């Protein structure tokens, strides 16, 4: 019997989370634990190859067997229940703005969380200082939109944990926390909408943190661009990238992604012509 990897998806019925669950199930090598508010909604969102074709039905049954639905809001779960859900998981993927997501321990489990390119790297070095107007806009977002402030707190928490573990590696009873904080641009729902861009070349904004030879139409950089650069990211592509992060070989994960805050944008059409 093949031992499948186990991955917990938080916010599984969300606009991005639903794509993550579908992609992981389509792989056929992963047990997906989906934390949802409604099991019925989750099942309605998934394509389980439900038709009269015998081969399709076999595929459907396999996907259902590989799916575990946990109906609850993460804020309502206690520490013991969270530890139970994450036990044996290779990764936890979060598409949930709740600040409670910042909890967790190490032990070889990758914590992958989606924020936005408006979140500044807490190290004060990776991201260049933003112009005054952008800083003012971020100040307003911080005051007016609680999810933005929560995302900043999560990024700061992850970075602080990393720094503490590096300074006092022997003081922590648990293994270090592996994490990657994904920073997409302006999110668009339809993958096809990615073609609707203005062709602006924001070449001053970014240096690649890793090379992605993918056909998904996205590129990954070590720092975000301007808030007003018009850089979009399809939710489908964010899901594809986070799925890659959760399943990539450990050596690649450690070298390219662990303790990083990559920015992800759609590929510039002009660069592809």
Coordinates of C-alpha atoms in Angstrom, one line a residue:
X1 CA 0.0 0.0 0.0
X2 CA 1.4 3.4 -1.0
X3 CA 1.7 5.9 1.8
X4 CA 0.2 9.2 0.6
X5 CA 1.5 12.6 1.8
X6 CA -1.0 14.4 4.0
X7 CA -1.7 18.1 3.6
X8 CA -4.1 20.3 5.6
X9 CA -5.8 23.1 3.6
X10 CA -7.2 26.0 5.8
X11 CA -9.9 28.1 4.1
X12 CA -10.6 25.3 1.6
X13 CA -13.8 26.7 0.3
X14 CA -12.2 30.1 -0.3
X15 CA -11.7 31.6 -3.8
X16 CA -8.1 30.3 -3.8
X17 CA -8.4 27.4 -1.4
X18 CA -10.8 25.5 -3.6
X19 CA -8.3 25.4 -6.4
X20 CA -5.6 24.1 -4.0
X21 CA -7.8 21.3 -2.9
X22 CA -8.7 20.4 -6.5
X23 CA -5.1 20.4 -7.6
X24 CA -3.9 18.3 -4.7
X25 CA -6.7 15.7 -5.3
X26 CA -5.9 15.7 -9.1
X27 CA -2.3 14.6 -8.2
X28 CA -3.6 11.3 -6.8
X29 CA -0.7 11.1 -4.3
X30 CA -2.0 13.2 -1.5
X31 CA -4.5 12.9 1.3
X32 CA -6.1 16.3 1.6
X33 CA -7.6 17.4 5.0
X34 CA -9.8 20.3 4.2
X35 CA -10.9 22.7 7.0
X36 CA -14.2 24.1 5.8
X37 CA -17.2 25.9 7.1
X38 CA -19.6 23.8 5.0
X39 CA -18.9 20.2 3.8
X40 CA -21.7 20.5 1.3
X41 CA -20.2 23.7 -0.3
X42 CA -16.8 22.0 -0.6
X43 CA -18.2 19.0 -2.4
X44 CA -20.2 21.3 -4.8
X45 CA -17.0 23.2 -5.6
X46 CA -14.9 20.1 -6.5
X47 CA -14.7 18.3 -9.9
X48 CA -14.8 14.7 -8.9
X49 CA -15.3 13.3 -12.4
X50 CA -18.9 12.4 -11.7
X51 CA -20.2 10.8 -14.9
X52 CA -21.2 7.4 -16.2
X53 CA -17.7 6.4 -17.5
X54 CA -16.3 3.6 -15.4
X55 CA -12.8 4.9 -15.5
X56 CA -14.0 8.4 -14.5
X57 CA -16.0 6.9 -11.6
X58 CA -12.8 5.0 -10.4
X59 CA -11.0 8.4 -10.4
X60 CA -13.9 10.0 -8.5
X61 CA -13.9 7.3 -5.9
X62 CA -10.1 7.7 -5.4
X63 CA -10.4 11.4 -5.0
X64 CA -13.2 11.0 -2.4
X65 CA -11.1 8.4 -0.5
X66 CA -8.2 10.9 -0.5
X67 CA -10.4 13.8 0.9
X68 CA -11.1 14.4 4.6
X69 CA -13.5 17.2 5.4
X70 CA -13.3 18.9 8.8
X71 CA -16.2 21.3 9.3
X72 CA -15.1 24.1 11.6
X73 CA -13.7 27.7 11.7
X74 CA -10.0 27.7 12.7
X75 CA -10.7 30.4 15.3
X76 CA -13.0 27.9 17.1
X77 CA -10.4 25.1 17.3
X78 CA -8.3 24.6 20.4
X79 CA -4.6 23.9 20.4
X80 CA -5.2 20.1 20.9
X81 CA -7.5 19.9 17.9
X82 CA -5.1 21.8 15.7
X83 CA -2.3 19.6 16.7
X84 CA -4.5 16.6 15.9
X85 CA -5.3 18.0 12.5
X86 CA -1.7 18.7 11.6
X87 CA -0.3 15.4 12.9
X88 CA 1.5 13.7 10.1
X89 CA 1.0 16.5 7.7
X90 CA 3.8 17.4 5.2
X91 CA 2.3 20.9 4.8
X92 CA -0.4 23.3 5.9
X93 CA -1.7 25.6 3.3
X94 CA -3.7 28.6 4.5
X95 CA -6.0 30.7 2.4
X96 CA -7.6 32.2 5.5
X97 CA -7.1 35.8 6.7
X98 CA -7.7 34.8 10.3
X99 CA -4.8 35.9 12.5
X100 CA -5.1 32.6 14.4
X101 CA -3.3 31.0 11.5
X102 CA 0.0 32.1 12.9
X103 CA 0.1 29.3 15.5
X104 CA 1.9 26.0 14.9
X105 CA 5.0 24.1 15.5
X106 CA 7.7 22.6 13.4
X107 CA 8.5 18.9 13.1
X108 CA 9.0 18.9 9.3
X109 CA 5.6 20.4 8.5
X110 CA 5.7 23.2 6.0
X111 CA 3.5 26.2 6.8
X112 CA 2.4 28.0 3.6
X113 CA 0.3 31.1 3.9
X114 CA -1.1 33.6 1.4
X115 CA -0.8 37.3 2.1
X116 CA -0.4 40.1 -0.5
X117 CA 2.3 42.1 -2.1
X118 CA 1.3 45.0 0.2
X119 CA 3.0 43.1 3.1
X120 CA 6.5 44.3 3.7
X121 CA 9.2 41.8 4.6
X122 CA 9.9 42.2 8.3
X123 CA 13.6 42.0 7.9
X124 CA 13.8 45.6 6.7
X125 CA 16.3 44.6 4.0
X126 CA 14.7 42.4 1.4
X127 CA 12.1 45.0 0.2
X128 CA 13.3 48.5 -0.7
X129 CA 11.7 51.4 1.1
X130 CA 8.4 52.3 -0.6
X131 CA 7.7 55.9 -1.8
X132 CA 5.8 58.1 0.6
X133 CA 2.4 57.7 -1.2
X134 CA 2.6 53.9 -1.1
X135 CA 3.5 54.0 2.6
X136 CA 0.5 56.3 3.3
X137 CA -1.8 53.9 1.4
X138 CA -0.5 51.0 3.5
X139 CA -1.1 53.0 6.6
X140 CA -4.7 53.5 5.7
X141 CA -5.1 49.8 4.8
X142 CA -3.6 48.9 8.2
X143 CA -6.2 51.1 10.0
X144 CA -9.2 50.4 7.8
X145 CA -8.9 46.7 6.8
X146 CA -8.3 44.3 9.7
X147 CA -7.2 41.5 7.3
X148 CA -4.3 43.6 6.1
X149 CA -3.1 44.2 9.7
X150 CA -3.6 40.5 10.5
X151 CA -1.4 39.5 7.5
X152 CA 1.3 41.9 8.7
X153 CA 1.2 40.4 12.1
X154 CA 1.4 36.8 10.7
X155 CA 4.5 37.7 8.6
X156 CA 6.1 39.4 11.6
X157 CA 5.4 36.4 13.8
X158 CA 6.9 33.9 11.3
X159 CA 10.0 36.0 10.9
X160 CA 10.5 36.6 14.6
X161 CA 10.1 32.9 15.2
X162 CA 12.8 32.2 12.7
X163 CA 15.2 34.8 14.2
X164 CA 14.6 33.5 17.7
X165 CA 15.4 29.9 16.6
X166 CA 18.6 31.1 14.9
X167 CA 19.8 33.0 17.9
X168 CA 18.8 30.3 20.5
X169 CA 18.5 27.0 18.6
X170 CA 18.8 24.9 21.7
X171 CA 16.2 26.7 23.7
X172 CA 13.2 25.5 21.7
X173 CA 11.8 22.1 22.6
X174 CA 10.3 21.7 19.1
X175 CA 12.0 21.6 15.7
X176 CA 12.1 24.9 13.8
X177 CA 9.1 26.0 11.9
X178 CA 9.4 25.7 8.1
X179 CA 7.3 28.4 6.4
X180 CA 6.8 30.3 3.1
X181 CA 4.8 33.5 3.0
X182 CA 3.3 34.0 -0.5
X183 CA 2.7 37.6 -1.7
X184 CA 0.5 37.8 -4.8
X185 CA -0.4 40.9 -6.7
X186 CA -4.0 42.1 -7.2
X187 CA -6.0 38.9 -7.2
X188 CA -8.3 38.1 -10.1
X189 CA -10.7 35.2 -10.0
X190 CA -10.8 34.0 -13.6
X191 CA -7.6 32.6 -15.0
X192 CA -8.4 34.0 -18.4
X193 CA -8.5 37.5 -17.0
X194 CA -4.7 37.4 -16.8
X195 CA -4.6 38.3 -20.5
X196 CA -6.1 41.7 -19.7
X197 CA -3.1 43.7 -18.7
X198 CA -1.7 47.0 -19.9
X199 CA 1.7 45.7 -21.0
X200 CA 3.6 47.9 -18.5
X201 CA 7.1 46.7 -17.8
X202 CA 7.8 47.2 -14.1
X203 CA 11.4 45.9 -14.5
X204 CA 12.6 48.0 -11.6
X205 CA 10.7 46.1 -9.0
X206 CA 12.0 42.7 -8.7
X207 CA 14.8 40.1 -8.8
X208 CA 13.9 36.5 -9.1
X209 CA 14.3 34.3 -6.1
X210 CA 13.8 31.1 -8.1
X211 CA 13.3 30.1 -11.8
X212 CA 9.9 28.7 -12.6
X213 CA 9.8 26.8 -15.9
X214 CA 6.1 26.5 -15.7
X215 CA 3.2 26.8 -18.1
X216 CA 0.9 28.4 -15.6
X217 CA 1.6 31.9 -16.6
X218 CA 3.2 33.2 -13.5
X219 CA 6.6 34.3 -12.3
X220 CA 8.0 34.5 -8.8
X221 CA 10.3 37.2 -7.4
X222 CA 12.0 37.9 -4.1
X223 CA 10.3 41.2 -3.6
X224 CA 7.1 42.9 -4.7
X225 CA 6.7 45.8 -7.1
X226 CA 4.9 49.1 -6.8
X227 CA 1.4 49.1 -5.3
X228 CA 0.3 51.1 -8.4
X229 CA 2.1 48.9 -11.0
X230 CA -1.1 47.1 -12.1
X231 CA 0.4 43.7 -11.4
X232 CA -2.3 41.0 -11.3
X233 CA -2.2 37.4 -10.1
X234 CA -4.9 34.8 -10.9
X235 CA -6.1 32.9 -7.9
X236 CA -5.6 29.7 -9.9
X237 CA -1.9 30.5 -10.3
X238 CA -1.5 31.3 -6.6
X239 CA -3.0 27.9 -5.9
X240 CA -0.7 26.2 -8.3
X241 CA 2.3 27.9 -6.7
X242 CA 1.3 27.0 -3.2
X243 CA 0.6 23.4 -4.3
X244 CA 4.1 23.3 -5.7
X245 CA 5.5 24.6 -2.4
X246 CA 3.6 21.9 -0.5
X247 CA 4.8 19.0 -2.7
X248 CA 8.2 20.0 -3.9
X249 CA 11.2 17.9 -2.9
X250 CA 12.7 18.8 0.5
X251 CA 16.0 19.8 -0.9
X252 CA 14.4 22.3 -3.3
X253 CA 12.1 23.5 -0.5
X254 CA 15.0 24.2 1.8
X255 CA 17.1 25.9 -0.8
X256 CA 14.6 28.1 -2.6
X257 CA 11.5 28.6 -0.5
X258 CA 11.9 28.0 3.2
X259 CA 11.7 31.2 5.3
X260 CA 11.1 33.3 2.2
X261 CA 8.4 35.7 1.2
X262 CA 8.2 35.4 -2.6
X263 CA 6.0 37.8 -4.7
X264 CA 4.0 36.1 -7.5
X265 CA 2.7 37.9 -10.6
X266 CA 1.3 36.9 -14.0
X267 CA 3.8 36.7 -16.7
X268 CA 4.1 40.0 -18.7
X269 CA 2.6 39.4 -22.2
X270 CA 5.2 41.7 -23.7
X271 CA 8.0 39.5 -22.4
X272 CA 6.4 36.5 -24.1
X273 CA 5.9 38.1 -27.6

